[in-house]
mmCIF file of C-alpha atoms in Angstrom:
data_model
loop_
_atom_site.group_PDB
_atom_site.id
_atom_site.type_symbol
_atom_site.label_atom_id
_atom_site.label_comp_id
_atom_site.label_asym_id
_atom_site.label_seq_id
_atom_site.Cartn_x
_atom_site.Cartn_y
_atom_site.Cartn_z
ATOM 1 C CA UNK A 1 0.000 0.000 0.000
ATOM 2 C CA UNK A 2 1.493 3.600 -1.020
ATOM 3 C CA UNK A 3 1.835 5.727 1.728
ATOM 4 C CA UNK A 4 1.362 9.605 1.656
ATOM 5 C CA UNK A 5 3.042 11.253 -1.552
ATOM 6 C CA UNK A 6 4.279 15.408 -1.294
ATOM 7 C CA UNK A 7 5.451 16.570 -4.306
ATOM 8 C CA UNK A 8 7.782 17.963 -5.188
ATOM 9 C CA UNK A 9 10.083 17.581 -2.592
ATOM 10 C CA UNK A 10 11.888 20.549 -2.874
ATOM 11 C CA UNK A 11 11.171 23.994 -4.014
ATOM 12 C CA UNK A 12 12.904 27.379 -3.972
ATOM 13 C CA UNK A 13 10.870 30.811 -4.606
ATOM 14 C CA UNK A 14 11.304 34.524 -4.564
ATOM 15 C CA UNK A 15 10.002 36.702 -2.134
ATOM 16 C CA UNK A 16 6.381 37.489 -3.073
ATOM 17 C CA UNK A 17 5.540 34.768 -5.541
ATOM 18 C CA UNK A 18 3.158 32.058 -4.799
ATOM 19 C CA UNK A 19 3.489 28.285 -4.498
ATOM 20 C CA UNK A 20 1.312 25.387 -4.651
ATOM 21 C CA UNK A 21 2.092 21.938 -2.994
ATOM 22 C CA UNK A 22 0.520 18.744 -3.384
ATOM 23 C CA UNK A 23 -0.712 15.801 -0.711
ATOM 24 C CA UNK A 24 -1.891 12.616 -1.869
ATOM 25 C CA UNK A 25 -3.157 10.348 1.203
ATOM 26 C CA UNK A 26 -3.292 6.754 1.580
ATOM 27 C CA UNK A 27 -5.437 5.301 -0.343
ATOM 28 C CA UNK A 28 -9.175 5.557 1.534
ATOM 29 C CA UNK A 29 -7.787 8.502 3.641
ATOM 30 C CA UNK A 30 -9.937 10.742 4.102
ATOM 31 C CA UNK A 31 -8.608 13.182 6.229
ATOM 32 C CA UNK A 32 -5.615 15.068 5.606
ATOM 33 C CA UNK A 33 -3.744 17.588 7.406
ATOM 34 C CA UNK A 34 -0.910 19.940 6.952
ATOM 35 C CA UNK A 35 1.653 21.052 9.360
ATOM 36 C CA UNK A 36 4.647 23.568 9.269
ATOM 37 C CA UNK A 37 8.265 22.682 10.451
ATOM 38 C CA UNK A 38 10.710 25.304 11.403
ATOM 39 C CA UNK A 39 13.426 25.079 13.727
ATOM 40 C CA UNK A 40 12.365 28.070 15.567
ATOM 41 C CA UNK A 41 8.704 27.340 15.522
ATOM 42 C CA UNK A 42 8.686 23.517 15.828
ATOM 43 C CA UNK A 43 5.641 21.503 14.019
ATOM 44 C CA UNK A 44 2.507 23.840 13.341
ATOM 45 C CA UNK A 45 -1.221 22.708 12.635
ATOM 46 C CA UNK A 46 -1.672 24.880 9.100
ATOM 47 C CA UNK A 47 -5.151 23.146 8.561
ATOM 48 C CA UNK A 48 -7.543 19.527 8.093
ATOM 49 C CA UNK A 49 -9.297 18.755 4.998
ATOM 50 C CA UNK A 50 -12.052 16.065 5.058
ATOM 51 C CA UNK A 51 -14.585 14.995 2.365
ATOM 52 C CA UNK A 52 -13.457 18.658 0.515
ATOM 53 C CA UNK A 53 -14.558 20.595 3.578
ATOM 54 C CA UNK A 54 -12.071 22.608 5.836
ATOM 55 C CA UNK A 55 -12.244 20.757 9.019
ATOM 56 C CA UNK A 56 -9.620 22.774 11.250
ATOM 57 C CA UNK A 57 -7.519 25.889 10.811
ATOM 58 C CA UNK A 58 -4.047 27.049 13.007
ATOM 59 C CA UNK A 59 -3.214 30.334 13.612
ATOM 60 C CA UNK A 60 -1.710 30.929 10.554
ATOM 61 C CA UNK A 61 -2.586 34.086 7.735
ATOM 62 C CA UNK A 62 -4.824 34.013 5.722
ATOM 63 C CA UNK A 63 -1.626 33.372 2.865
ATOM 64 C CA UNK A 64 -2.249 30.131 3.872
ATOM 65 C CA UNK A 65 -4.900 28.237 2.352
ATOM 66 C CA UNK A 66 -5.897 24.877 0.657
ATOM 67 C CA UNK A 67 -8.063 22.602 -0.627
ATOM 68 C CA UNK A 68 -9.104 18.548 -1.111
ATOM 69 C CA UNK A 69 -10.655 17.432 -4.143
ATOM 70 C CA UNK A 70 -13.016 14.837 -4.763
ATOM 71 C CA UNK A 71 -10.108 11.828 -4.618
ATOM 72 C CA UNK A 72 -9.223 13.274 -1.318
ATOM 73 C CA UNK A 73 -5.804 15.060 -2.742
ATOM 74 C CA UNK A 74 -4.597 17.806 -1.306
ATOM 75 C CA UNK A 75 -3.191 20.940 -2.134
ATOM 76 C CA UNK A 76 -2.020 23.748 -0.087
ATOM 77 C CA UNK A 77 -1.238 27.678 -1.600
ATOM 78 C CA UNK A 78 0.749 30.068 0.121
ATOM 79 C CA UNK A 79 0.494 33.142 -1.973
ATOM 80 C CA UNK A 80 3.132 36.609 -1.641
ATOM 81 C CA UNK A 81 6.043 34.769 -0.099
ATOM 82 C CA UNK A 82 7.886 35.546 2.894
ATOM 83 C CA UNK A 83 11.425 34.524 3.533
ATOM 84 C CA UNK A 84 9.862 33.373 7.043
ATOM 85 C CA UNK A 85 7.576 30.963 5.059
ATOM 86 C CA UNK A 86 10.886 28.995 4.266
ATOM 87 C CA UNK A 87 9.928 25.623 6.140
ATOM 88 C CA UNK A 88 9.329 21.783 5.416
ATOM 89 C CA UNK A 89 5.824 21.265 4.921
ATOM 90 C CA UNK A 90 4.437 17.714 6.018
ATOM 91 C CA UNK A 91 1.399 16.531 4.506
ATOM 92 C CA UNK A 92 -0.741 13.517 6.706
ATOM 93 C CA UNK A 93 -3.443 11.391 6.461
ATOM 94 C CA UNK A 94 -5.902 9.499 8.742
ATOM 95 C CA UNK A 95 -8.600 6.907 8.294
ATOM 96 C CA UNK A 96 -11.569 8.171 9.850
ATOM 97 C CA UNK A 97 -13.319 5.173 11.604
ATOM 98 C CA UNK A 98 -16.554 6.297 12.994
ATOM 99 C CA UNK A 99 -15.620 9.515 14.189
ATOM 100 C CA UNK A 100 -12.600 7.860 16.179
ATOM 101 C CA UNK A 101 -9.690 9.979 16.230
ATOM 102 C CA UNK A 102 -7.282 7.695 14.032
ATOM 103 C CA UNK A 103 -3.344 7.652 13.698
ATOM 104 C CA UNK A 104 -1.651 10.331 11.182
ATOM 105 C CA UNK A 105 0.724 8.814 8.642
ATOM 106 C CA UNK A 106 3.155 11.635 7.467
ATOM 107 C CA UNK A 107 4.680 12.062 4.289
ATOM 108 C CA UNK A 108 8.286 13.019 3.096
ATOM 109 C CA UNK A 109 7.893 16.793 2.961
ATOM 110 C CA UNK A 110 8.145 19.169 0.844
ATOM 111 C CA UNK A 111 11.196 21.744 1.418
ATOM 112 C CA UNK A 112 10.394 25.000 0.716
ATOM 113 C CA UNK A 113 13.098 27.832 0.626
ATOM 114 C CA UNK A 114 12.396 31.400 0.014
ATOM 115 C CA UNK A 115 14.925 33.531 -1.374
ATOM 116 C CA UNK B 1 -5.266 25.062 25.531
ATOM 117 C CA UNK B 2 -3.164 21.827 25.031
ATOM 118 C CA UNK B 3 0.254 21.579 25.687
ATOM 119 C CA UNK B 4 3.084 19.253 25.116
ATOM 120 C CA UNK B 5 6.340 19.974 27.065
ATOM 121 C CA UNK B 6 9.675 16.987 25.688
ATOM 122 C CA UNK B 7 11.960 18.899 28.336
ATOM 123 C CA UNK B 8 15.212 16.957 26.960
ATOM 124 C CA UNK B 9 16.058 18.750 23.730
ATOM 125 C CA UNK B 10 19.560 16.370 22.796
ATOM 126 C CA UNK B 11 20.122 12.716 24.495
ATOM 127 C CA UNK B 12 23.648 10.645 23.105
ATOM 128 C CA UNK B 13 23.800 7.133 24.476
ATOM 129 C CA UNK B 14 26.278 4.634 23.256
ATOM 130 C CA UNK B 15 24.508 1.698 21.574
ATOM 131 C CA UNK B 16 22.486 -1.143 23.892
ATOM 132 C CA UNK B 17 22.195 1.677 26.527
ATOM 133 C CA UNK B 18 18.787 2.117 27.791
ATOM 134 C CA UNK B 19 17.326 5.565 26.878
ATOM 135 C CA UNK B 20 13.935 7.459 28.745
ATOM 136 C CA UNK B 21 12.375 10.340 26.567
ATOM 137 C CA UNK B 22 10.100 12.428 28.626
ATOM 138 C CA UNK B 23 6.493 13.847 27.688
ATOM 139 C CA UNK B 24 4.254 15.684 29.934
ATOM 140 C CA UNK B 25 0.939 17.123 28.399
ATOM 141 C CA UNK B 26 -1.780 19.639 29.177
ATOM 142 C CA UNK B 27 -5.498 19.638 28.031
ATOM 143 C CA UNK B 28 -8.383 20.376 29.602
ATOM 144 C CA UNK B 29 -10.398 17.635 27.684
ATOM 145 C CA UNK B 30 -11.146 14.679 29.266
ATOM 146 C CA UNK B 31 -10.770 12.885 26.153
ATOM 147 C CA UNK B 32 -7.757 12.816 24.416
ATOM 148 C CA UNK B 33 -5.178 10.824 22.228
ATOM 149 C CA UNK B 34 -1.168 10.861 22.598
ATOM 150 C CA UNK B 35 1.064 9.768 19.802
ATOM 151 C CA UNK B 36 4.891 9.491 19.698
ATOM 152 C CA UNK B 37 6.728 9.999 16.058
ATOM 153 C CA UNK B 38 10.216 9.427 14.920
ATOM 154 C CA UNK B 39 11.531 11.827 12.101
ATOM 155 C CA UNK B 40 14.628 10.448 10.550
ATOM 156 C CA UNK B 41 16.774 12.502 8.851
ATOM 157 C CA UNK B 42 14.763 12.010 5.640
ATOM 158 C CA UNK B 43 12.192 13.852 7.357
ATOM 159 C CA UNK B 44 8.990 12.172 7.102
ATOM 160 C CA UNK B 45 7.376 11.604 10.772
ATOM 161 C CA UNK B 46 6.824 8.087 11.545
ATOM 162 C CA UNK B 47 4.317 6.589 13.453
ATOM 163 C CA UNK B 48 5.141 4.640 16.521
ATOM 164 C CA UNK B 49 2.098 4.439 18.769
ATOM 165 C CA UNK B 50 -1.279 5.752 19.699
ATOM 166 C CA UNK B 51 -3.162 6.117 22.932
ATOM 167 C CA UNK B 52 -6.233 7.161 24.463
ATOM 168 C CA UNK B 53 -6.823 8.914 27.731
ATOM 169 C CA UNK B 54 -8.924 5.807 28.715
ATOM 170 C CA UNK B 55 -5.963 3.219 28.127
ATOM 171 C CA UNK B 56 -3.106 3.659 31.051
ATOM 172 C CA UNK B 57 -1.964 0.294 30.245
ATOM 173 C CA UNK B 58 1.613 0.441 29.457
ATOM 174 C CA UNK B 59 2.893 -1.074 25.953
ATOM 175 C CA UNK B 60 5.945 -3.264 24.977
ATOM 176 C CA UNK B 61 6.983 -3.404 21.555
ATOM 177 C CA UNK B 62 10.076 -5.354 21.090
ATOM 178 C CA UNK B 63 12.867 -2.993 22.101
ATOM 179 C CA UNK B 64 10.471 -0.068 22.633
ATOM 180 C CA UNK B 65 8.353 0.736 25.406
ATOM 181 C CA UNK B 66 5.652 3.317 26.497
ATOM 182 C CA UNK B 67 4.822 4.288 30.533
ATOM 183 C CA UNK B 68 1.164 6.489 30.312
ATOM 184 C CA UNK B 69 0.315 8.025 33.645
ATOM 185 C CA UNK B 70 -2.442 10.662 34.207
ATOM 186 C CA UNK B 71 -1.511 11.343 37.058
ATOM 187 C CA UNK B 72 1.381 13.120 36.279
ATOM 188 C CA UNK B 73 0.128 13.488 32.592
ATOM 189 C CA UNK B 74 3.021 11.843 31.569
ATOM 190 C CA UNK B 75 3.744 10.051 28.591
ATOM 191 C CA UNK B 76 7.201 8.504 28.066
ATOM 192 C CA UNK B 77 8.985 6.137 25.983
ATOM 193 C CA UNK B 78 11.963 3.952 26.092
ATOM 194 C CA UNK B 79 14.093 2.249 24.042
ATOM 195 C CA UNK B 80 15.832 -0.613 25.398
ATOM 196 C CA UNK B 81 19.101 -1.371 24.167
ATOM 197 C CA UNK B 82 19.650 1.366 21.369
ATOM 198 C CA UNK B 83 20.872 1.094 18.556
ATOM 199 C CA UNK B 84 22.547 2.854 16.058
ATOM 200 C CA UNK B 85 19.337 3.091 13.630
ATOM 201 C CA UNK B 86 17.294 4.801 16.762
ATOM 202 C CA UNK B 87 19.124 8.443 16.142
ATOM 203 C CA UNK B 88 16.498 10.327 15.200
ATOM 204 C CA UNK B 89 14.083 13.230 16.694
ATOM 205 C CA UNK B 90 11.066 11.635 18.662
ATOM 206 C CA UNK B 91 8.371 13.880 19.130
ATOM 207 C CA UNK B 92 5.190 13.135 21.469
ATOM 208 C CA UNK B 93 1.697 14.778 20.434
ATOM 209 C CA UNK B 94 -1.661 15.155 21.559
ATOM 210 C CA UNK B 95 -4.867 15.880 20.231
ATOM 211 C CA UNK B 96 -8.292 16.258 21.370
ATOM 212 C CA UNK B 97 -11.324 14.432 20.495
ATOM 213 C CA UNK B 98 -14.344 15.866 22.199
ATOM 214 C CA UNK B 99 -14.194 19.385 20.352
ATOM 215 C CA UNK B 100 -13.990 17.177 16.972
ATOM 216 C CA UNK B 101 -10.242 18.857 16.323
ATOM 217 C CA UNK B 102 -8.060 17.041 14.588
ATOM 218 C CA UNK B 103 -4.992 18.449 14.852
ATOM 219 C CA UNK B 104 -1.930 17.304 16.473
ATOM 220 C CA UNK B 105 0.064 19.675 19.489
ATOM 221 C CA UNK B 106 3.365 18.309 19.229
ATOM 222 C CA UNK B 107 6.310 18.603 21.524
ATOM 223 C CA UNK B 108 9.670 20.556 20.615
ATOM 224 C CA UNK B 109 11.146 16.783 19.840
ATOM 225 C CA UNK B 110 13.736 15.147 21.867
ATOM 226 C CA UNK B 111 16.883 14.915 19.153
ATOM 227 C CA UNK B 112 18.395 11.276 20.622
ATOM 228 C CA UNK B 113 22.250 10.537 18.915
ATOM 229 C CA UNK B 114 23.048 7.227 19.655
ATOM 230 C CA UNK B 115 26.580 6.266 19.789
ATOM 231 C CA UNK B 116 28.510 3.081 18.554
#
């Protein structure tokens, strides 16, 4: 069985452009999450997505956004780049078993630089 | 507002030393589920175990082992005889289930660097 899939894996952008990054769960995932890494901020809720509906948000701008489609991928936008935005972005999945709060499974990361 | 404090930011054992990594939490729900994760240096977050706030009994799994008490709302985790392949960053999470969040509150992480 695949597990979670972030492409691409690495990424470097100006200041003030806009990137999009990409989640695929497990296959019959429905949930997925994102989270920020930094090494002064540690791991950061950025949002949920389940069944294409915004579940959750953090306490992040509203630069931040995303979206699940119909085959619950996910993408996440972060639009006018900051060079504080430079972080690895992990992408996870749950099964959602009658409402039970499941186990995430994590994916690689995506690296994301800002320059 | 949950909390999880991993007070031990760098442990280095030498290999089939026995190493503790500490976890206390905070939440006000009485519902709740912890979760420890390794991140390798590859960087994907790996699952090692799950619990709920209505399970205190401890867990053995092969060399690893987890001690839950709410009492001290403590979660920690041990790794019996480390080896090499255990340097990584362990991090310990919670999240909440009655308010229907999802999230995970992780810990700083606990880098461990273990020694041949």
């Amino acid at each position: 069985k695949a597990g979670v899939t972030q492409t691409p894996r690495y990424l470097i952008k100006t200041r003030g452009q806009q990137v999009t990054l990409s989640c695929s769960p497990i296959s019959g995932h429905r949930s997925v999450s994102w989270y920020q890494q930094t090494p002064g901020q540690g791991l950061q809720f950025l949002f949920e997505y389940f069944s294409e509906t915004q579940r959750n948000k953090g306490n992040f701008p509203g630069r931040f956004s995303g979206r699940q489609f119909s085959n619950s991928r996910s993408e996440m936008n972060v639009s006018t780049l900051e060079l504080g935005d430079s972080a690895l972005y992990l992408c996870a999945s749950s099964l959602e078993a009658g409402g039970r709060n499941t186990e995430a499974f994590f994916g690689q990361g995506t690296r994301l630089t800002v320059v | 507002a949950q909390k999880v404090t991993q007070a031990q930011t760098e442990i280095s054992v030498v290999e089939k030393e026995d190493v503790t990594l500490d976890c206390v939490y905070e939440t006000r729900d009485t519902t709740y589920y912890l979760f420890w994760y390794k991140q390798p240096p590859s960087g994907e977050l790996v699952f090692l175990i799950r619990r709920n706030s209505f399970d205190e009994q401890n867990e053995i799994s092969g060399r690893y082992s987890w001690n839950f008490q709410k009492s001290t709302s403590s979660f920690n985790f041990t790794i019996t005889a480390s080896q090499v392949v255990d340097s990584a960053v362990y991090f310990c999470a919670l999240s909440e289930a009655n308010t229907g969040r999802r999230a995970l509150t992780f810990g700083s992480g606990t880098r461990l660097q273990v020694q041949p």
